Coordinates of C-alpha atoms and ligand atoms in Angstrom, one line a residue:
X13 CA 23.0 -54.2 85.7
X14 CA 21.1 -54.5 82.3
X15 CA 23.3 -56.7 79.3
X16 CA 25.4 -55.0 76.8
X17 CA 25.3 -55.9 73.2
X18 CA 28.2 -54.7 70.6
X19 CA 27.2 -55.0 66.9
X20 CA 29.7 -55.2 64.5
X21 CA 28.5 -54.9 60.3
X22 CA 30.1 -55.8 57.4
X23 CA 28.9 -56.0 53.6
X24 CA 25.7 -54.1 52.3
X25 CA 22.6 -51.9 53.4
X26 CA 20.5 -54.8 53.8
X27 CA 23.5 -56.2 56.3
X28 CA 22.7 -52.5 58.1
X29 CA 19.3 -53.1 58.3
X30 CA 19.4 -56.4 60.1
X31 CA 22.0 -55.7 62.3
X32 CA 19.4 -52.8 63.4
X33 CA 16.9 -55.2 63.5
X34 CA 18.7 -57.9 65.6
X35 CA 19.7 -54.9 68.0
X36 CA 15.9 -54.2 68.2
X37 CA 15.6 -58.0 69.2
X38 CA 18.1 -57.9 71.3
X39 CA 16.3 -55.4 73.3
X40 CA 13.7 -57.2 74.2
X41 CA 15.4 -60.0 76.1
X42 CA 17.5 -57.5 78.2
X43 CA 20.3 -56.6 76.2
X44 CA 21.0 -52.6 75.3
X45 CA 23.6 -51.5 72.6
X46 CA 26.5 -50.9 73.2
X47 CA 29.3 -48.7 70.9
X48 CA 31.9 -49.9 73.3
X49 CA 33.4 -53.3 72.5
X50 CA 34.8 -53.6 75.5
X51 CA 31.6 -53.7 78.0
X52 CA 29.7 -55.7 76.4
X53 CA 28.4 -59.1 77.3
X54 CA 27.2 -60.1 73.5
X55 CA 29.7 -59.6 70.7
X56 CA 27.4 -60.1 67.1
X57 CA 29.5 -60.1 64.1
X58 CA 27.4 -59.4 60.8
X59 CA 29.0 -61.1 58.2
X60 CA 29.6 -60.8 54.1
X61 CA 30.7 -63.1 51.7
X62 CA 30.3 -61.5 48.3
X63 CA 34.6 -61.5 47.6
X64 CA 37.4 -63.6 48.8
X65 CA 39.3 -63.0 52.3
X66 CA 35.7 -62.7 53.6
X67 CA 36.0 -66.0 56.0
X68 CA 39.4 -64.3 57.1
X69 CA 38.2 -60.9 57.9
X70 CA 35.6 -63.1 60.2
X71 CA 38.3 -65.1 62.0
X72 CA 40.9 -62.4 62.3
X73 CA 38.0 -60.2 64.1
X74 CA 37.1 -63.0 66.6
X75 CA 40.9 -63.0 67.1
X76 CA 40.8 -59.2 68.3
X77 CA 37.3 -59.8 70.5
X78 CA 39.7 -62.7 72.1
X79 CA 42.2 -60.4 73.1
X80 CA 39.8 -57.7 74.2
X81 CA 38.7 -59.9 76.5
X82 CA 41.7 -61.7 77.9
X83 CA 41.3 -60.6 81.6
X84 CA 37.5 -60.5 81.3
X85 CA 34.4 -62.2 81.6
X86 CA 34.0 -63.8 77.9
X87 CA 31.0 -62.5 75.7
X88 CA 28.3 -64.3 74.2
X89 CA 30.5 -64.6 70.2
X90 CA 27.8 -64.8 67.6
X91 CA 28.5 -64.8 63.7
X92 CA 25.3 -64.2 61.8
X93 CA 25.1 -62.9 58.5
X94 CA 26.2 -64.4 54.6
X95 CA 29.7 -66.4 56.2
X96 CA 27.3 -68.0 58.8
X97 CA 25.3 -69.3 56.2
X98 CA 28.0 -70.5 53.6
X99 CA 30.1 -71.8 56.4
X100 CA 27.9 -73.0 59.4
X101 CA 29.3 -75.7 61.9
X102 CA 33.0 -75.1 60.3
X103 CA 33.2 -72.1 62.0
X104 CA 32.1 -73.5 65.6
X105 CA 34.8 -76.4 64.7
X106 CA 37.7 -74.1 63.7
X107 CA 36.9 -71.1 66.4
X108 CA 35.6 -72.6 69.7
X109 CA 35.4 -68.7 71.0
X110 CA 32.5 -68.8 68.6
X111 CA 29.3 -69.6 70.6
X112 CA 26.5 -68.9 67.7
X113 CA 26.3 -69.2 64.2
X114 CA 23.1 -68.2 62.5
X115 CA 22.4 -67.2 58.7
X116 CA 20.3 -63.9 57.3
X117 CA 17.0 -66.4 57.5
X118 CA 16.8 -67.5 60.8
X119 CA 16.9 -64.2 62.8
X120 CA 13.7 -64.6 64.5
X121 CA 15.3 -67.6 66.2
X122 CA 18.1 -65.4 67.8
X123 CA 16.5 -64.3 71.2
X124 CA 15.2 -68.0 72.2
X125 CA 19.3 -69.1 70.7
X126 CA 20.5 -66.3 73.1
X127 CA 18.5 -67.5 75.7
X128 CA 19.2 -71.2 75.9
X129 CA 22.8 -70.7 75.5
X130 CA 22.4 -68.2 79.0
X131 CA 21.1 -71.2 80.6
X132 CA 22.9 -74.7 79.2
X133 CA 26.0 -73.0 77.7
X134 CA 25.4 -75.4 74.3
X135 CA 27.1 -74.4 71.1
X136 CA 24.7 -73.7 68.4
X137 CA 24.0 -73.3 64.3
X138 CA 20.9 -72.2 62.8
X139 CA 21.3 -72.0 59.3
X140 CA 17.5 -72.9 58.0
X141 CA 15.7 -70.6 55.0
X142 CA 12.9 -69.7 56.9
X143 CA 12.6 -66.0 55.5
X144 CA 8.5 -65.5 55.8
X145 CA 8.4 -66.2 59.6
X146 CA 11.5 -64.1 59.9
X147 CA 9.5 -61.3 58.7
X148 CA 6.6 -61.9 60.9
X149 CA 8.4 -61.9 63.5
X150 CA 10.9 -59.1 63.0
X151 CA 8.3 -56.9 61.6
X152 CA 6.3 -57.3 65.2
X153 CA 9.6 -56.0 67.0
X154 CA 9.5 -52.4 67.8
X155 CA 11.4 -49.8 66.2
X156 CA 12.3 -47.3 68.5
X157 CA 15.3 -46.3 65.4
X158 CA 15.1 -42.5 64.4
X159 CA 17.4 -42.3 61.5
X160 CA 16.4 -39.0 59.4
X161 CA 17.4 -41.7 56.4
X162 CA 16.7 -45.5 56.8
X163 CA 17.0 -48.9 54.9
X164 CA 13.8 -51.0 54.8
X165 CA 14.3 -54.3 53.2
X166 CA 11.4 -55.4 51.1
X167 CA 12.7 -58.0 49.0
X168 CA 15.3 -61.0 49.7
X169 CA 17.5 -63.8 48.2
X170 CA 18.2 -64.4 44.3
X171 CA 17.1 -66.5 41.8
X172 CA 19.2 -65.3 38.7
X173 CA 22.1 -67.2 39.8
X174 CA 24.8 -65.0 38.1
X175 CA 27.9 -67.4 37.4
X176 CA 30.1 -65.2 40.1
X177 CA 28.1 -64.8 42.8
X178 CA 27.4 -66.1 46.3
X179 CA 23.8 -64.0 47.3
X180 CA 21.3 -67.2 45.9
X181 CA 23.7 -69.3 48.2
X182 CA 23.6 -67.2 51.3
X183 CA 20.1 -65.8 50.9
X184 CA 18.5 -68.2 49.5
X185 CA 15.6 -67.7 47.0
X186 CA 14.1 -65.1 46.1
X187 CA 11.1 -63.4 48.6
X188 CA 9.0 -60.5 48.6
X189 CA 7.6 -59.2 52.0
X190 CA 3.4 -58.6 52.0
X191 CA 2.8 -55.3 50.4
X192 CA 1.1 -54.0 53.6
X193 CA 3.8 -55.5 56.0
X194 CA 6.1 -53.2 54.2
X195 CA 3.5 -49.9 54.6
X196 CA 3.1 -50.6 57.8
X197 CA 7.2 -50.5 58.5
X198 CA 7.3 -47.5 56.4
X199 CA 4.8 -45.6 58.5
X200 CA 6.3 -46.5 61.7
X201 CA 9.7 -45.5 60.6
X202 CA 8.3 -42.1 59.5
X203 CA 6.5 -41.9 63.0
X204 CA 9.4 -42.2 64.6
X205 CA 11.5 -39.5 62.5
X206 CA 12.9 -40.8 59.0
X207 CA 12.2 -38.5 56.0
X208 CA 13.4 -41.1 53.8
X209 CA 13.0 -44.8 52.8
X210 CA 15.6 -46.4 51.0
X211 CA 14.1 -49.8 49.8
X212 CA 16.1 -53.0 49.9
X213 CA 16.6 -56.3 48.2
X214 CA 19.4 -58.2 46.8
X215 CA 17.3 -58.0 43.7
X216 CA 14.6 -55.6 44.6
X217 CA 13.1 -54.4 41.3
X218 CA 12.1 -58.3 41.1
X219 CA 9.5 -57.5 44.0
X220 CA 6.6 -59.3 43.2
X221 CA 3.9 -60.0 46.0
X222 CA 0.4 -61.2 44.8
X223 CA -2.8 -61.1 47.2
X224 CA -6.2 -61.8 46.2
X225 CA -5.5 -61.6 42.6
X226 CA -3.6 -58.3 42.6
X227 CA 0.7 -58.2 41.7
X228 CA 2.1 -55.6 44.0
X229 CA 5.2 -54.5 42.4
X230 CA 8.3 -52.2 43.2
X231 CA 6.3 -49.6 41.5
X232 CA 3.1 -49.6 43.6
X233 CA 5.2 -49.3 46.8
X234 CA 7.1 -46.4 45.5
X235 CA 3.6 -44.5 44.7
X236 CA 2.7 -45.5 48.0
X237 CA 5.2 -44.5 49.6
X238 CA 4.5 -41.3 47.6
X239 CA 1.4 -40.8 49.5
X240 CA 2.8 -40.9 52.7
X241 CA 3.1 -37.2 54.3
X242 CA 6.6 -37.2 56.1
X243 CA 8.3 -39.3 53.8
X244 CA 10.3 -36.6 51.1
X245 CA 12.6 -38.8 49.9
X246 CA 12.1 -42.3 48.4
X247 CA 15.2 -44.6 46.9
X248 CA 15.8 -48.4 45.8
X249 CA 19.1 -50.4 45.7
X250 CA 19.7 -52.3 44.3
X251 CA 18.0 -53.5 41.1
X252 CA 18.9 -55.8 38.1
X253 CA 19.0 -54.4 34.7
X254 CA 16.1 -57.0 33.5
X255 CA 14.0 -56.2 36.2
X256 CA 13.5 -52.3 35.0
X257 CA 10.5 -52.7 33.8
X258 CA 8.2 -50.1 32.3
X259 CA 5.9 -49.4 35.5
X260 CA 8.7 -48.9 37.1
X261 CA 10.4 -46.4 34.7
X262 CA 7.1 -44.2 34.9
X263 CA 7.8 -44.1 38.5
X264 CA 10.5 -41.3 37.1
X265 CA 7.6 -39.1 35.6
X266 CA 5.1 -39.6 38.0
X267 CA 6.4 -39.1 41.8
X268 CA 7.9 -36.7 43.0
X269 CA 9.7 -38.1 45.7
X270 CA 11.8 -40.6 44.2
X271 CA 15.5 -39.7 43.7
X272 CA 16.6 -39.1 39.6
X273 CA 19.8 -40.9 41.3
X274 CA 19.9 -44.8 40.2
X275 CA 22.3 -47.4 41.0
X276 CA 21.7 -50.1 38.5
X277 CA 24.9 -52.5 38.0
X278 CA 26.0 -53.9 34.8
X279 CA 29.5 -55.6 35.6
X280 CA 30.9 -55.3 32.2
X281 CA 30.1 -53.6 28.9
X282 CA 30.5 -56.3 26.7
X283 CA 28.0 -58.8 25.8
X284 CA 30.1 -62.0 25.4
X285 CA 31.2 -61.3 29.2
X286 CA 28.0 -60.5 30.5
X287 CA 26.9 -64.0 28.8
X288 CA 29.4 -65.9 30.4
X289 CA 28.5 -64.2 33.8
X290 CA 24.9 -65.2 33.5
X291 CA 23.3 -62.0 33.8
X292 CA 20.8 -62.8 31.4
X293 CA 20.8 -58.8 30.0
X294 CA 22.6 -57.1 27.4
X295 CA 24.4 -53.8 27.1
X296 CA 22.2 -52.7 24.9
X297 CA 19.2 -52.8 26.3
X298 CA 20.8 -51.5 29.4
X299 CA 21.8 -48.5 27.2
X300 CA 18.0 -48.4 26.4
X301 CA 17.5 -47.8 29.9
X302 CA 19.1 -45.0 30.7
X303 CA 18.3 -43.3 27.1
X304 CA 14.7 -43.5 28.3
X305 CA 15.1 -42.2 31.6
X306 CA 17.5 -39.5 30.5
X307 CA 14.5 -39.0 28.1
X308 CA 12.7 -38.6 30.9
X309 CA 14.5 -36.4 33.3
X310 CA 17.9 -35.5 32.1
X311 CA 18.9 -34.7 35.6
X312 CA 18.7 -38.8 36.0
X313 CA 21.9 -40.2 37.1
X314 CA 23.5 -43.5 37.0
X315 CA 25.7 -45.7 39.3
X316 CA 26.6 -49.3 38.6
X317 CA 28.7 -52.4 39.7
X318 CA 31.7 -53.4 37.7
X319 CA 34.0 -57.0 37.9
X320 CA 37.3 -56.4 36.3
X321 CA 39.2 -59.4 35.2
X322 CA 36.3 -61.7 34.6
X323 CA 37.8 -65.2 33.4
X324 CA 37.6 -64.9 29.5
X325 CA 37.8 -60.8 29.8
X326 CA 39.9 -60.2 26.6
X327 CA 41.0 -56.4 26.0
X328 CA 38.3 -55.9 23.8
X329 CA 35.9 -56.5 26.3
X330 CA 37.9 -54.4 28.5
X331 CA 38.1 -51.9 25.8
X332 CA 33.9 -52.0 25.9
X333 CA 33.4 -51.5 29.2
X334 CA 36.0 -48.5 29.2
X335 CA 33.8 -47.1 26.0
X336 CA 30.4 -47.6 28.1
X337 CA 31.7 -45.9 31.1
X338 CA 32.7 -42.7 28.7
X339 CA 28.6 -43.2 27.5
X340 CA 26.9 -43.0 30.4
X341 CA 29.7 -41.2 32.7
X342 CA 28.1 -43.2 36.1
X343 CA 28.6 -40.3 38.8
X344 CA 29.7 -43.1 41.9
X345 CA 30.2 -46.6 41.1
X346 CA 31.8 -50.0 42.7
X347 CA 34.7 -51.8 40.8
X348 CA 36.1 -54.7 42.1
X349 CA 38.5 -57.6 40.7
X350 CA 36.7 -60.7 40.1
X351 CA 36.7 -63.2 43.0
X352 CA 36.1 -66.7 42.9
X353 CA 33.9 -67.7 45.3
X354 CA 33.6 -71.5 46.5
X355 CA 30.6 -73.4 44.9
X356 CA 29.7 -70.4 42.3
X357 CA 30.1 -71.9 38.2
X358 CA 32.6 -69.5 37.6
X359 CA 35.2 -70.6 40.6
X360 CA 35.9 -73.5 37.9
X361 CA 37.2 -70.8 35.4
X362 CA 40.8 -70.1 34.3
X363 CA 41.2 -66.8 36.1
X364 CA 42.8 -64.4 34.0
X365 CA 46.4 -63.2 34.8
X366 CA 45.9 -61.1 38.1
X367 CA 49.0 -58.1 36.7
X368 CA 46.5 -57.8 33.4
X369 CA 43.3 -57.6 36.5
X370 CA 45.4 -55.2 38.5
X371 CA 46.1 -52.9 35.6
X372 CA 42.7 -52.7 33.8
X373 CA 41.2 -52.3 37.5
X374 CA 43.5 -48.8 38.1
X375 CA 42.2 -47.7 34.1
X376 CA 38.8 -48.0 34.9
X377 CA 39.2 -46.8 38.5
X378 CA 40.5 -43.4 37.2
X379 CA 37.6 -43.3 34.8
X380 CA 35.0 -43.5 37.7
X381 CA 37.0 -41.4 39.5
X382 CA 37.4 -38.7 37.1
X383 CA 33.8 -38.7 36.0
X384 CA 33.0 -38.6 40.0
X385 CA 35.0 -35.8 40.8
X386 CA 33.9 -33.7 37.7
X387 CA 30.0 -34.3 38.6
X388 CA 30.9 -33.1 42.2
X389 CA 32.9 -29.8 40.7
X390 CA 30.0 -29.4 38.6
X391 CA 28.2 -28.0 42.1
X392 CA 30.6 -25.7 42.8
X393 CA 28.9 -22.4 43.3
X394 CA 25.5 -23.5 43.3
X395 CA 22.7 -24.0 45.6
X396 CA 21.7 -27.7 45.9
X397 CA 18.8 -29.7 48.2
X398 CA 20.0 -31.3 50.7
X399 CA 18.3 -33.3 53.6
X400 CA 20.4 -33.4 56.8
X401 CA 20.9 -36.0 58.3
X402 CA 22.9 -35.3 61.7
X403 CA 25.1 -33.5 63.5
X404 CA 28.9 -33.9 63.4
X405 CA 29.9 -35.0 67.0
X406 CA 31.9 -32.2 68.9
X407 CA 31.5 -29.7 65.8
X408 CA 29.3 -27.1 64.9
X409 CA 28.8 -28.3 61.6
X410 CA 25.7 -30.6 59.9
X411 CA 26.2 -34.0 57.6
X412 CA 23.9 -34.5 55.0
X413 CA 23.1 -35.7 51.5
X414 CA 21.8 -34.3 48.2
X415 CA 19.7 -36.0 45.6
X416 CA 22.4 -37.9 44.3
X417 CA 23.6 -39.1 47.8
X418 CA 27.0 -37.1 47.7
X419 CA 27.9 -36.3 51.5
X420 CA 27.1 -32.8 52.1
X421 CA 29.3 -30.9 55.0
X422 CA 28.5 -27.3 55.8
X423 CA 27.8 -25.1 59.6
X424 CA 24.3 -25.1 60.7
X425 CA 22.6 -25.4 64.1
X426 CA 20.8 -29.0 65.3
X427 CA 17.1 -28.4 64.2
X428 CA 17.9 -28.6 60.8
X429 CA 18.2 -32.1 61.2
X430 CA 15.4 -33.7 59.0
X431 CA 15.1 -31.0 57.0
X432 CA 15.8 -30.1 53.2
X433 CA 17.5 -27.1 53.5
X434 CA 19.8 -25.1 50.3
X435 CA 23.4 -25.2 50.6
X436 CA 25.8 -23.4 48.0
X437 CA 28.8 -26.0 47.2
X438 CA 32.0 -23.6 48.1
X439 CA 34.5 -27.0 47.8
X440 CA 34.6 -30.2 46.4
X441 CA 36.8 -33.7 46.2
X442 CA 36.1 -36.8 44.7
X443 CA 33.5 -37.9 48.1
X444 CA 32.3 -34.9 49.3
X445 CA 30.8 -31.5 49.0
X446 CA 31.8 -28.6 51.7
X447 CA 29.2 -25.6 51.4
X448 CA 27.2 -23.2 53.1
X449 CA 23.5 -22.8 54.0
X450 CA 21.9 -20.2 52.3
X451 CA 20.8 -17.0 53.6
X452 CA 17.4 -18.1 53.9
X453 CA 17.9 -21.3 56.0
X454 CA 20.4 -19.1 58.1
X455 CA 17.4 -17.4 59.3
X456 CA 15.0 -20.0 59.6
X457 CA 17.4 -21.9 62.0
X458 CA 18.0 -19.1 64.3
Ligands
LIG629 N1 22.0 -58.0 42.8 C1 22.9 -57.0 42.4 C2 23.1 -57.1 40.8 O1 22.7 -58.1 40.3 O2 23.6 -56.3 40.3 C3 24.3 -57.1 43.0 C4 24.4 -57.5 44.4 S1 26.0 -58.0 44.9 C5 25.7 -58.1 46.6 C6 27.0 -56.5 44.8 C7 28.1 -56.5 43.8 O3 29.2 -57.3 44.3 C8 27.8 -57.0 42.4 O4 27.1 -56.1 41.7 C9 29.2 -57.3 41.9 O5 29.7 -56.2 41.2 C10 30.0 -57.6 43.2 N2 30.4 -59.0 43.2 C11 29.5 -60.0 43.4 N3 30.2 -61.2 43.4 C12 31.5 -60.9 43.1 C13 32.7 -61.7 42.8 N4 32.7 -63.0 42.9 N5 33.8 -61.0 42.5 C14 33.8 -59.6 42.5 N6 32.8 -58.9 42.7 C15 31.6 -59.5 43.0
LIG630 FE1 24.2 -61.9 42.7 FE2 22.8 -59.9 41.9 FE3 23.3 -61.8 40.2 FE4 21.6 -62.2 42.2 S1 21.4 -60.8 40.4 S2 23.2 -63.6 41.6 S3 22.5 -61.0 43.8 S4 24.8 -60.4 41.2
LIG631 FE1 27.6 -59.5 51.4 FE2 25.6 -61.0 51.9 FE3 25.2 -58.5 51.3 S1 27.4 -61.6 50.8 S2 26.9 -58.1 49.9 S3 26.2 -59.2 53.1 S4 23.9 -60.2 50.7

């Protein structure tokens, strides 16, 4: 009877893409995935840290594996991901139904982990920064993965140091994979189905790989990429504000595969905050950003990040981040209360009153919201792109996404899937767009 493994993801894309990866791993040393939780002999829980409650989430989830598995056989428990790192042999000490713990840079040490633990039943933690032989490794793992859409991560870790965050801690410095590593991925993905590559890095407009002389930037993928014949879609997430740099902005006037959709987050609209927060950008030139691209293409859209409640956040700075959000009117974008996150600079600050946090949070909230909800009713009636992604289990009806990544929903039969097909938007809410596939595609799919 082969070996089960149950993979469980919190926190971002590039989170997604190496819980895929370890599952890929996984699969050479005998164990399948599993969706069900409760046959499986190797419970992986992929970890964030980004906000508070994060540890708890961890624990709490353990907790329910636990009880899962009263009567049973117990599973192999392993915590990888950004807690593993930040919290390492604590966790073995506090949970001893935790067998593993293994941070984001030591993946390529997880089978021979797995392994040894079959045999000698020894508690381990593997928490090293050894990102370039995780690459080599992982990249030499075969992708059997057919996603119409799919994450590659090309960049890693941080260097910026922003005074509220916990990524240059968990990730560790910054990293860009070899240009042709990244290629090769690429085509392998597309061999085996995808239509198009989202690119990933905690800061991945910083990617920066030199070989024999020659800088390899974000740009020169995406053109690339661009070359590539089944690849009709190309995006990035997510990039840093200083780190849009001019080659990259042609990117908007020269391909033609590459999204006019970009999530580029700012956290506040005022400069005095954004100067406490070390983000080492200011709203201006941010503004210059998207004046150029809009210049550009003025079907570009923007997306961004926002901490509420920042310690020092006065109501004028409120007040300017309220007054940006009315500029650019970002179509989808994450707010969040500030958290303070153990051994970031700004975990020493006086937080600021958490009613005055809870109420600007619900202001801007309904901004996003409204300017999100008036984008998607701006579809109504009309025929959009859309590349489908899959079928809806059990109903006759297709998910898929437009340029702007809105959720498409709308009947169509199963070999659509990977294609770009127009839909007219009959209905919309704030997340998604309902439609119908035009006459045209009607026919083709019959
Ligand atoms: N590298 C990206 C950048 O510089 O914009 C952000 C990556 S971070 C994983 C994603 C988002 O989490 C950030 O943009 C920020 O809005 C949010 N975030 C990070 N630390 C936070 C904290 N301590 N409290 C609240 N939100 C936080
Ligand atoms: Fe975190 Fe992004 Fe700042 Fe890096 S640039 S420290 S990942 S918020
Ligand atoms: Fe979370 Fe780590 Fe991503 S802290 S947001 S999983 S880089």
């Amino acid at each position: 009877m082969s070996k089960k493994v149950f993979v469980k993801t919190f926190g971002c894309q590039m989170n997604v893409y190496d819980s895929d990866k370890i599952t890929d791993a996984l699969k050479t040393i005998g164990y399948e995935k599993s969706e069900n939780l409760n046959s499986a002999n190797c419970f992986v829980l992929n970890t964030c840290h980004i906000r508070d409650k994060a540890k708890e989430k961890v624990y709490h989830e353990i907790g329910r594996v636990r009880e899962a598995f009263i009567n049973k056989s117990k599973p192999i428990v392993i915590v990888a991901g950004c807690v593993a790192q930040a919290e390492n042999t604590e966790m073995l000490k506090r949970e001893p139904y935790i067998d593993l713990v293994i941070g984001p840079q030591s993946y390529h040490k997880l089978n021979e982990t797995i392994l040894e633990f079959e045999k000698n039943k020894l508690k381990n933690e593997i928490t090293d920064f050894d990102t370039i032989e995780k690459f080599n490794y992982l990249s030499k793992i075969q992708n059997k993965n057919s996603k119409v859409s799919s994450f590659l991560t090309i960049q890693e870790g941080c260097d910026k140091f922003c005074h509220f965050c916990v990524v240059p801690y968990t990730r560790g410095p910054e990293y860009s994979r070899p240009f042709h590593q990244i290629i090769d991925e690429a085509k392998i993905m597309v061999q085996n189905g995808s239509k198009e590559i989202i690119l990933l890095g905690q800061n991945v407009n910083a990617y920066n790989f030199n070989e024999a002389n020659k800088e390899f930037r974000l740009s020169d993928l995406i053109m690339s990429l661009e070359e590539i014949k089944g690849i009709k879609r190309i995006r990035y997430t997510t990039s840093h504000p200083r780190d849009m740099t001019k080659d990259l902005l042609e990117c908007y006037k020269n391909s033609k595969k590459l999204m006019p959709f970009v999530h580029l987050p700012i956290q506040s609209g005022s400069n005095k905050i954004l100067k406490l927060m070390n983000r080492k950008h200011k709203v201006e030139e941010y503004v210059s950003t998207f004046n150029y691209l809009k210049e550009i293409n003025d079907k570009i859209e923007f997306s961004s990040d926002f901490i509420i409640g920042y310690p020092g956040e006065e109501a004028e700075d409120f007040d300017n981040t309220v007054k940006l959000i009315d500029m650019i009117k970002f179509i989808n974008s994450f707010s969040f209360i500030f958290s303070a996150r153990p051994g970031t600079t700004a975990s020493k600050l006086k937080s600021i009153d958490e009613k005055i946090s809870k109420e600007r949070l619900k202001i801007i909230q309904e901004k996003l919201f409204g300017y999100q909800k008036l984008k998607n009713k701006s579809f109504e009636n009309k025929y959009i792109d859309v590349l489908v992604e899959n079928e809806i289990q059990g109903q006759n009806k297709l998910f898929g996404r437009n340029v702007y990544m809105n959720s498409v929903i709308f009947e169509g039969s199963k070999n659509l899937v990977g294609k770009i097909v127009k839909v007219r938007v009959t209905k919309t809410n704030q997340n998604t767009l309902v439609g119908e596939l035009s006459e045209k595609n009607k026919f083709k799919a019959a």
